[in-house]
CSV table of C-alpha atoms in Angstrom, one decimal:
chain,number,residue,atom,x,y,z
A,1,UNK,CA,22.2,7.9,-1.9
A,2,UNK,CA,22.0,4.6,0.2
A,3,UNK,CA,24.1,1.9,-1.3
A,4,UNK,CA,22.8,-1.6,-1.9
A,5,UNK,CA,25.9,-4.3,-0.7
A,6,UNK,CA,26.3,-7.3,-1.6
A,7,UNK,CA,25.3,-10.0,-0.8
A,8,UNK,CA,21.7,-8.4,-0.8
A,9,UNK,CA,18.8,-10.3,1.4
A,10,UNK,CA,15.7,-10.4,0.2
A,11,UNK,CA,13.4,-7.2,1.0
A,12,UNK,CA,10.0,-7.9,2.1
A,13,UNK,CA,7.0,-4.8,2.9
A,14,UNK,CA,4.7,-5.7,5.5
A,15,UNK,CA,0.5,-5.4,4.8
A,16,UNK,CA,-2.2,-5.2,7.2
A,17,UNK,CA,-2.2,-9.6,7.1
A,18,UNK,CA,0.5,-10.6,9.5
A,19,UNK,CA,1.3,-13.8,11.1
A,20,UNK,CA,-1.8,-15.6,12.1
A,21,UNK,CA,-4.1,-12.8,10.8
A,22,UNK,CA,-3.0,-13.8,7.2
A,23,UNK,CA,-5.1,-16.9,7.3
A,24,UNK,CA,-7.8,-15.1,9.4
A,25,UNK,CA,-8.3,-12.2,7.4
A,26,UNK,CA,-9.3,-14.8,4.8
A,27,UNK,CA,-12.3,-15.7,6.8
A,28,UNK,CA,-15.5,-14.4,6.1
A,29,UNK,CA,-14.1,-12.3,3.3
A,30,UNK,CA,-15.6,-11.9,0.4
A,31,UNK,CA,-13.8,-12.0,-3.0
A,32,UNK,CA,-16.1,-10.2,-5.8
A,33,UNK,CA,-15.6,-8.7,-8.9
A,34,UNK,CA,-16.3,-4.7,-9.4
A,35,UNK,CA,-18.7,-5.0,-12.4
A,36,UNK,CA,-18.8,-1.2,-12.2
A,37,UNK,CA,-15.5,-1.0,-12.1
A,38,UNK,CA,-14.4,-3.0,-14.9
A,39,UNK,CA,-16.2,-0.7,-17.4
A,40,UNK,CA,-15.3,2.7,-16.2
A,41,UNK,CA,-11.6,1.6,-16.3
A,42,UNK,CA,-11.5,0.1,-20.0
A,43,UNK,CA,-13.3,3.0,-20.7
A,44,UNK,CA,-10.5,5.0,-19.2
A,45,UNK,CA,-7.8,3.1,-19.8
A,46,UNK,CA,-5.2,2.2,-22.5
A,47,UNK,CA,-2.0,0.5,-21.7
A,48,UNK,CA,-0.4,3.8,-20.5
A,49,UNK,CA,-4.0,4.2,-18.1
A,50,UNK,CA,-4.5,8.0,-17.5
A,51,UNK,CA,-2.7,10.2,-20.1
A,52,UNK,CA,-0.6,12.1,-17.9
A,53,UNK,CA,-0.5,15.2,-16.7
A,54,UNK,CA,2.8,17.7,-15.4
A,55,UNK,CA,2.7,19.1,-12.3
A,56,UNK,CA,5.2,21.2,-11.5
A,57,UNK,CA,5.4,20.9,-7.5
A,58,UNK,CA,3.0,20.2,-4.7
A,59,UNK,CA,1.2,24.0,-4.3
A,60,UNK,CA,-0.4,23.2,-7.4
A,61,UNK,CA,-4.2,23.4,-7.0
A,62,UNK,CA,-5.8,20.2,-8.5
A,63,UNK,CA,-9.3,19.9,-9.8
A,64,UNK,CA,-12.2,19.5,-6.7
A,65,UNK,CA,-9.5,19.7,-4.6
A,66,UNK,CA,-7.8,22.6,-2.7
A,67,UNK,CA,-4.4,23.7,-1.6
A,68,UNK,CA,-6.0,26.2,0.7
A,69,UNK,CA,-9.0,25.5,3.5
A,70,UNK,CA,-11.3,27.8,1.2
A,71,UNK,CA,-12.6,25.2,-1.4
A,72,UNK,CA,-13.5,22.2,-0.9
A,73,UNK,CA,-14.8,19.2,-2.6
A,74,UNK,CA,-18.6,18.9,-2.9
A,75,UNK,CA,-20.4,16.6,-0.8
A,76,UNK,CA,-21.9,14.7,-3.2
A,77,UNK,CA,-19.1,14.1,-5.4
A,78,UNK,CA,-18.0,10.7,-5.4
A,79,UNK,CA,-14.7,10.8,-6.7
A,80,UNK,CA,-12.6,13.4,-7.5
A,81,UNK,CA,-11.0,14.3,-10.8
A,82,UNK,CA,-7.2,14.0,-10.5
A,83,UNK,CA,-4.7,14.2,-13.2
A,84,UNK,CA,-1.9,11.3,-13.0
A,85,UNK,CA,1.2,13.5,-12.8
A,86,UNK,CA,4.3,12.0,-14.4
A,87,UNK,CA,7.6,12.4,-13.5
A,88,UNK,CA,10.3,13.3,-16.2
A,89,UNK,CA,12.6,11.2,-14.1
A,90,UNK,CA,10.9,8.0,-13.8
A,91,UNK,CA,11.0,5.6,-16.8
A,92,UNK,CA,7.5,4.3,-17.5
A,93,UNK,CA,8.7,1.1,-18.6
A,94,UNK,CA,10.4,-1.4,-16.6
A,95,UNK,CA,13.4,0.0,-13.9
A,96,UNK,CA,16.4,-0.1,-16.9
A,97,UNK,CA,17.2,3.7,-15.6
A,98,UNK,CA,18.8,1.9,-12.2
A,99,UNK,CA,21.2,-0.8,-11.8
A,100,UNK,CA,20.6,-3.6,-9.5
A,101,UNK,CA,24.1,-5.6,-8.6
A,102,UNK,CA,22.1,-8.7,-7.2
A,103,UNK,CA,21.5,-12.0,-9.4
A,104,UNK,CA,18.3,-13.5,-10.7
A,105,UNK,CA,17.3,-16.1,-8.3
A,106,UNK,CA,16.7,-18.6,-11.2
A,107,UNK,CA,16.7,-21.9,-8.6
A,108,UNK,CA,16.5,-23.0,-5.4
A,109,UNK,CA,20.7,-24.6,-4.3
A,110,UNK,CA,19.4,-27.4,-1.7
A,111,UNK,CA,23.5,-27.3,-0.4
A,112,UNK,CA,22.6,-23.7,0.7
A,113,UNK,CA,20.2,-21.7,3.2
A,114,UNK,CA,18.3,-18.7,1.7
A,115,UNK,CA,17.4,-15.8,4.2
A,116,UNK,CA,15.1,-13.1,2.5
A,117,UNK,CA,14.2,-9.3,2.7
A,118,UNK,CA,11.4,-7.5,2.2
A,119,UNK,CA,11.1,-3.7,3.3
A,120,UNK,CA,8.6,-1.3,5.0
A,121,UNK,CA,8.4,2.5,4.7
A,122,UNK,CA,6.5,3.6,7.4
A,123,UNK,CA,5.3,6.9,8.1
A,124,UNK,CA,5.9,9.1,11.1
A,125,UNK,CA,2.7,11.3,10.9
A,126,UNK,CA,-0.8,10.3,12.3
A,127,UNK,CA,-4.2,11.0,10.7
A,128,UNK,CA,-7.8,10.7,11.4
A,129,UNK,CA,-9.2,10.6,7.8
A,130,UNK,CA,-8.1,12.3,4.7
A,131,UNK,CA,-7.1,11.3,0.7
A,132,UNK,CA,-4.0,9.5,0.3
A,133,UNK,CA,-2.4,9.3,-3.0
A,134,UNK,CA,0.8,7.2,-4.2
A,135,UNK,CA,2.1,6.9,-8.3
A,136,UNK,CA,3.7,3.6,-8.1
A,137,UNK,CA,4.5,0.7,-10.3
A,138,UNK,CA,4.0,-2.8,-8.2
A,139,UNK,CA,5.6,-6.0,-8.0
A,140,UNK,CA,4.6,-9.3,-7.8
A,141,UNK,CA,5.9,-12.5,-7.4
A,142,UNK,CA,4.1,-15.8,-6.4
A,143,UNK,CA,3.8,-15.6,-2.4
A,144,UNK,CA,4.3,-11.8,-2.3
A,145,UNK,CA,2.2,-8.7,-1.1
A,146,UNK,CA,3.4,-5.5,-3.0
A,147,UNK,CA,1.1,-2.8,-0.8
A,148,UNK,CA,-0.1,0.6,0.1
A,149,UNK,CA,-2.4,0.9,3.6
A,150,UNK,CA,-2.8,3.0,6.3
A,151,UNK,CA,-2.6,1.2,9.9
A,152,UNK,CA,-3.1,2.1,13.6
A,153,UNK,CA,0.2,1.5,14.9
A,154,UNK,CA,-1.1,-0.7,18.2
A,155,UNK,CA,-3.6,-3.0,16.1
A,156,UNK,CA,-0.2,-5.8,16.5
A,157,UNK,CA,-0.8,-5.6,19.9
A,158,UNK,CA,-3.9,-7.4,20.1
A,159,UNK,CA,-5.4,-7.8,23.8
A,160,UNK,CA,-7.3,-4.3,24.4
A,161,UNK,CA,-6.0,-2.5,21.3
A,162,UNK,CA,-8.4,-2.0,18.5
A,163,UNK,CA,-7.1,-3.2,15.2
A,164,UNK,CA,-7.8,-0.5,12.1
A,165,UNK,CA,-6.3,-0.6,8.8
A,166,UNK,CA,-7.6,-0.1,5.3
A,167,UNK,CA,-5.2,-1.5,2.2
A,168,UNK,CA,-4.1,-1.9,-1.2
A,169,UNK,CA,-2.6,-5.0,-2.0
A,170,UNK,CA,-1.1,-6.9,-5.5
A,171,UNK,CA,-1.0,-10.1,-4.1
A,172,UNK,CA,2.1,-12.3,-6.1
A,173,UNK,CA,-0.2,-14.9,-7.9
A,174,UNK,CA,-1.8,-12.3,-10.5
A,175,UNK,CA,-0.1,-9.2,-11.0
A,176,UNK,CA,-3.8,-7.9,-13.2
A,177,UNK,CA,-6.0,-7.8,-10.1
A,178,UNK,CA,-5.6,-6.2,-6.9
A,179,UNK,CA,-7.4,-6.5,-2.9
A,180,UNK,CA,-9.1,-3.7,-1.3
A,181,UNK,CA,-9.5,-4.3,2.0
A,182,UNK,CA,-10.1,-3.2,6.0
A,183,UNK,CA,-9.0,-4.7,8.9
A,184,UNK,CA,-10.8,-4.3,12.2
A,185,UNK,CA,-10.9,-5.9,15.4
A,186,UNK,CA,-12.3,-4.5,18.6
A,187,UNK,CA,-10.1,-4.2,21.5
A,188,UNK,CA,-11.6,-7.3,23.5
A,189,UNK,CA,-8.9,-9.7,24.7
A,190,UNK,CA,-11.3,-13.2,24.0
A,191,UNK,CA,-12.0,-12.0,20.3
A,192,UNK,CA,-8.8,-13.4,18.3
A,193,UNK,CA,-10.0,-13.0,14.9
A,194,UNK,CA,-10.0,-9.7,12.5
A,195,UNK,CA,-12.8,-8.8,10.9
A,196,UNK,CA,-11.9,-8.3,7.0
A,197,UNK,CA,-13.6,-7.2,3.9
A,198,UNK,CA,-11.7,-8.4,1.3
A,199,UNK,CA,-12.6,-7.7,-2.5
A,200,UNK,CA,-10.7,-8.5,-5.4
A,201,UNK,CA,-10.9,-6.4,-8.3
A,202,UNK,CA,-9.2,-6.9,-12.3
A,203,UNK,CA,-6.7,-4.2,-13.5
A,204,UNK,CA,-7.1,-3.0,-17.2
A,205,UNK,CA,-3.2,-3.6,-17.0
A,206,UNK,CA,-0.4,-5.3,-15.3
A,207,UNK,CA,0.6,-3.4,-12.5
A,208,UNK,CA,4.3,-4.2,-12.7
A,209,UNK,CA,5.0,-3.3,-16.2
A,210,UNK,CA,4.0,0.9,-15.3
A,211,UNK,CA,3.0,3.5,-13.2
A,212,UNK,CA,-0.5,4.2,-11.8
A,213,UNK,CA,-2.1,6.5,-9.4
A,214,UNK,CA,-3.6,4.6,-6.5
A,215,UNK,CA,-5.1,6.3,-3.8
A,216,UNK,CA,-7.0,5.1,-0.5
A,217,UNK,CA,-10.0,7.8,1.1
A,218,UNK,CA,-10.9,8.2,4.2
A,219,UNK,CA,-13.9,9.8,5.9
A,220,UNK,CA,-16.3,9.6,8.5
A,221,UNK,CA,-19.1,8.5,6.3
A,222,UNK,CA,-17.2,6.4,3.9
A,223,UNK,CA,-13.7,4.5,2.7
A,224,UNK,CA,-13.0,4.9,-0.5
A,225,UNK,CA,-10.5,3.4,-3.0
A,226,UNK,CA,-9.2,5.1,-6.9
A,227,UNK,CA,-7.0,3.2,-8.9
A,228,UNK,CA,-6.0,6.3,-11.8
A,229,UNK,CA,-8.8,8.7,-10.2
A,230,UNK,CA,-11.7,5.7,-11.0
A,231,UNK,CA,-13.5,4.8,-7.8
A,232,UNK,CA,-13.3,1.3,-7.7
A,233,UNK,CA,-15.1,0.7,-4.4
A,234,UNK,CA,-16.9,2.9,-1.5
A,235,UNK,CA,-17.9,0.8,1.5
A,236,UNK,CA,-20.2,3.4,3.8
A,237,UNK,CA,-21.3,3.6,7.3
A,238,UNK,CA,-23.9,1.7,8.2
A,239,UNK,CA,-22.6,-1.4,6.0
A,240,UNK,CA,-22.0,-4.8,8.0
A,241,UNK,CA,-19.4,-7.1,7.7
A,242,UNK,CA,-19.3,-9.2,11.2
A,243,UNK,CA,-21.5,-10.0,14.0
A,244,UNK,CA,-19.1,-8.1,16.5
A,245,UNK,CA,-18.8,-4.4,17.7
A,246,UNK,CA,-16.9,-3.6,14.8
A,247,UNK,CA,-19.3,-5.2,12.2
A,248,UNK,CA,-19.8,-1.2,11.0
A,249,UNK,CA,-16.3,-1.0,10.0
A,250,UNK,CA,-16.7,2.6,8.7
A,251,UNK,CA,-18.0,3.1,12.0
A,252,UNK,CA,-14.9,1.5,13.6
A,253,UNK,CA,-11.9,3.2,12.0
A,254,UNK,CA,-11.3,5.4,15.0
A,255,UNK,CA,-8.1,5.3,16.1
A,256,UNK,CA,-5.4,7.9,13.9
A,257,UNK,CA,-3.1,5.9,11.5
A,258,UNK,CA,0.1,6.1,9.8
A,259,UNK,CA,0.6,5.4,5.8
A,260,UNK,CA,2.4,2.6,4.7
A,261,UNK,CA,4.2,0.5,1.6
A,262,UNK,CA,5.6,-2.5,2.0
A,263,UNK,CA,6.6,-5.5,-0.3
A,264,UNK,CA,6.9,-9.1,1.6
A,265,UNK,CA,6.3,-12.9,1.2
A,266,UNK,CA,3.4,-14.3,2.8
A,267,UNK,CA,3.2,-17.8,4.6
A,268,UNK,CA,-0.3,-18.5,3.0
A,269,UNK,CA,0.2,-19.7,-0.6
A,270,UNK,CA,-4.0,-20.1,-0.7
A,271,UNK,CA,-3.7,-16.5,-0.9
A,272,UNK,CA,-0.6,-15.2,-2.5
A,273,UNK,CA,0.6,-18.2,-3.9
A,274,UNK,CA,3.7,-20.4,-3.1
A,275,UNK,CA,6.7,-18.3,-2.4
A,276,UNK,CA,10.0,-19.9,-3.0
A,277,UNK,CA,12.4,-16.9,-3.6
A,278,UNK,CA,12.6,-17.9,-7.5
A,279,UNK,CA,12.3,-14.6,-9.5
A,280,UNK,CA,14.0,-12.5,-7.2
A,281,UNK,CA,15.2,-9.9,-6.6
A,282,UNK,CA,11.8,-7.5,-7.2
A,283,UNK,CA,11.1,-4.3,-6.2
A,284,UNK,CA,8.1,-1.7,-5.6
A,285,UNK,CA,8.8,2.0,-7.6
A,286,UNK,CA,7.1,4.6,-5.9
A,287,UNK,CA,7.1,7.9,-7.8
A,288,UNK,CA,5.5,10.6,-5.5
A,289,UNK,CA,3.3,10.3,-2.4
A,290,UNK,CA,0.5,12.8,-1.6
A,291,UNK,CA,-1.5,13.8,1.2
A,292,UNK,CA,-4.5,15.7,1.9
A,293,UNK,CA,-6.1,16.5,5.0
A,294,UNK,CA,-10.0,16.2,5.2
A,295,UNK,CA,-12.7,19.2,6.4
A,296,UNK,CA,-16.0,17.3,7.9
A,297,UNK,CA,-17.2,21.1,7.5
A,298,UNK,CA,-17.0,21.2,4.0
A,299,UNK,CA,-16.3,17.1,3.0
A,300,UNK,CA,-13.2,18.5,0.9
A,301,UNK,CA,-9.8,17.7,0.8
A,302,UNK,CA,-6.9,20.1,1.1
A,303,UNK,CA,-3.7,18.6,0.0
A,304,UNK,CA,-1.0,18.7,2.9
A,305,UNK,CA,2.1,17.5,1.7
A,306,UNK,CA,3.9,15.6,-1.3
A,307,UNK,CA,7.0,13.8,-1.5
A,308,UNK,CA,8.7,13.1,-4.6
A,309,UNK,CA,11.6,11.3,-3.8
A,310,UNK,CA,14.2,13.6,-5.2
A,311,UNK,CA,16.9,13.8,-2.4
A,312,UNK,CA,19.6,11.0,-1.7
A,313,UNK,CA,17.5,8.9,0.7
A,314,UNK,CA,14.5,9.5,2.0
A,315,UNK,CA,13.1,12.4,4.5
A,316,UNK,CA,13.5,11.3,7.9
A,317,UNK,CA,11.0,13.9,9.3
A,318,UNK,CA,8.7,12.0,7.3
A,319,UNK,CA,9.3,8.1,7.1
A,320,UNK,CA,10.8,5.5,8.8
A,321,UNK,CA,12.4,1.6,7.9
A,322,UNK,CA,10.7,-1.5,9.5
A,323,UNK,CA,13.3,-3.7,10.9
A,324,UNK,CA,11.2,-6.7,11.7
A,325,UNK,CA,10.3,-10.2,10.2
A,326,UNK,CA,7.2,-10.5,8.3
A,327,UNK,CA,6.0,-14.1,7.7
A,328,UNK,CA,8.7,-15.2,5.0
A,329,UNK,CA,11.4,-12.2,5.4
A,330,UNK,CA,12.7,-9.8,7.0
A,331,UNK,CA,12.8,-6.2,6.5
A,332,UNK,CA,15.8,-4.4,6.7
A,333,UNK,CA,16.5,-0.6,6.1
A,334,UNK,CA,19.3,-1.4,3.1
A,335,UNK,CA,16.5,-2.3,0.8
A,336,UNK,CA,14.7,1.0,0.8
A,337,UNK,CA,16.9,3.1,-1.6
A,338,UNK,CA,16.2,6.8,-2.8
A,339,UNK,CA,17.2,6.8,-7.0
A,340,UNK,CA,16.2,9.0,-9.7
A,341,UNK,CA,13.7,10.8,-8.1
A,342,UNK,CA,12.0,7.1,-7.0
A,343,UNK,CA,11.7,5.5,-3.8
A,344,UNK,CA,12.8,1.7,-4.7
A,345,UNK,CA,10.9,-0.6,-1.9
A,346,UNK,CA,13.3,-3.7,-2.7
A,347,UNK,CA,12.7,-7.8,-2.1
A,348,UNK,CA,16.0,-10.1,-2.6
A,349,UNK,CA,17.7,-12.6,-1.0
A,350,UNK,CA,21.3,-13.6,0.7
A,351,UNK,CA,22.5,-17.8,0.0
A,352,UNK,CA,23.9,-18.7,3.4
């Protein structure tokens, strides 16, 4: 298992807003309510959301979807019914099952300097469309992004890479609502703006306090996002959000992309709110991670992979650590930690 030493720095994730895109991808985005949304999840949704559901391992066939390329999910489905599985070593209240050897940040020492870590887990595999699936329990604290997305690697680049990315996001200010979003920019070198569709949407629940099942889909003819197997939002193709060649952002997503968490502090308090380290140390619980690969044949979803978290550290065939900065910190490998069958994505801090 990978230790946490002291003194601990503050771990930060990085989301599909970085430097001076997290003030653009505020532009032209529209923030909305899901009206449909908002009843389909109280209907469906107590404090503990889903009831949950075992399942014993990943070759277990869940409903309108297939572990095999024989059955598919119907085309006109538009979600798909999946149980929330729970994990008999994952506490669903807060983290008391681990211990955590860093202080509460309580204030802010003028006599001192404060660096701060936030943390990525990026994944090594590429895909062009499928259903992604992550049981997690956020966190949130004012200037932070707790988030799950899937990214082309090269959209940082700029110049003549495309940007493509499609996110969930708990942004710090207001751990009850969450952003869907997608990020795309064509690959001209005089366009210097993303083009975003941001929507913000209420939870029936805090989303640090417990685990939920969030899941991002992707397709040719539409994007997709579940929160506890309730669609929450569809964008389709055809739909317009810019007057540039990516304006049909369905249409645009066509470069393969990785899956991502991060958790980390964002420069742009009109968005996230003010960060000033107070509150920390936080950190993002991930119980499993599921993966299905998509047939345009049938429009079904066949699961690939999952990853439950139940070794020492996690699978290096599978993920890698960012090692950057990202607006407010820096991410650094030590605060990804593998514990009780839970992938701990970890922000604190060090006092210079």
């Amino acid at each position: 298992m990978k230790k946490i030493i002291l003194p601990m720095v503050a771990v930060v994730l990085m989301t599909a807003c970085s430097d001076e895109n997290a003030t653009a991808n505020l532009v032209n985005a529209p923030v909305a309510t899901s009206s449909s949304f908002d009843a389909n999840l109280v209907a469906n949704s107590s404090s503990d959301a889903v009831p949950p559901t075992e399942i014993s391992s990943s070759t277990d066939v869940l409903p309108g979807i297939s572990s095999s390329s024989e059955a598919s999910l119907p085309a006109s489905s538009n979600s798909i019914d999946v149980p929330v599985a729970s994990s008999s070593s994952v506490a669903s209240s807060s983290g008391s099952q681990f211990t955590y050897a860093v202080p509460p940040l309580t204030a802010i020492d003028p006599s001192k300097e404060y660096t701060f870590y936030g943390a990525e887990l990026t994944g090594l595999e590429q895909f062009k469309y499928g259903r992604f699936e992550a049981r997690m329990k956020m966190a949130a604290l004012s200037g932070t992004v707790s988030s799950m997305f899937l990214n082309y690697d090269k959209s940082w680049m700029k110049e003549d890479e495309p940007w493509n990315e499609i996110d969930i996001e708990i942004l710090g200010k207001a751990p009850d609502k969450w952003q869907s979003n997608i990020i795309t920019r064509e690959a001209e070198p005089s366009i210097k703006k993303n083009t975003s569709s941001e929507i913000i949407h209420p939870f029936a629940f805090d989303a640090t306090k417990e685990f939920h099942l969030y899941a991002i889909i992707w397709t040719p003819e539409y994007v997709a996002w579940e929160i506890d197997s309730v669609e929450v939002r569809r964008d389709t193709l055809g739909m317009s959000r810019s007057t540039h060649a990516d304006a049909d952002q369905v249409k645009f997503l066509t470069e393969e992309e990785s899956l991502r968490f991060n958790l980390w502090a964002s420069k742009t308090p009109s968005w996230t709110g003010k960060f000033t380290g107070v509150g920390l140390p936080i950190e993002q619980q991930i119980d499993y991670v599921r993966v299905y690969s998509y047939d345009a044949a049938t429009k079904g979803f066949t699961m690939l992979w999952q990853d439950d978290f139940d070794g020492e550290d996690i699978d290096p065939q599978r993920w890698t650590v960012g090692n950057w900065e990202m607006e407010n910190v820096t991410y650094r490998s030590e605060n990804i930690v593998v514990q009780n069958g839970v992938c701990r994505i970890i922000m604190d801090y060090e006092a210079n």
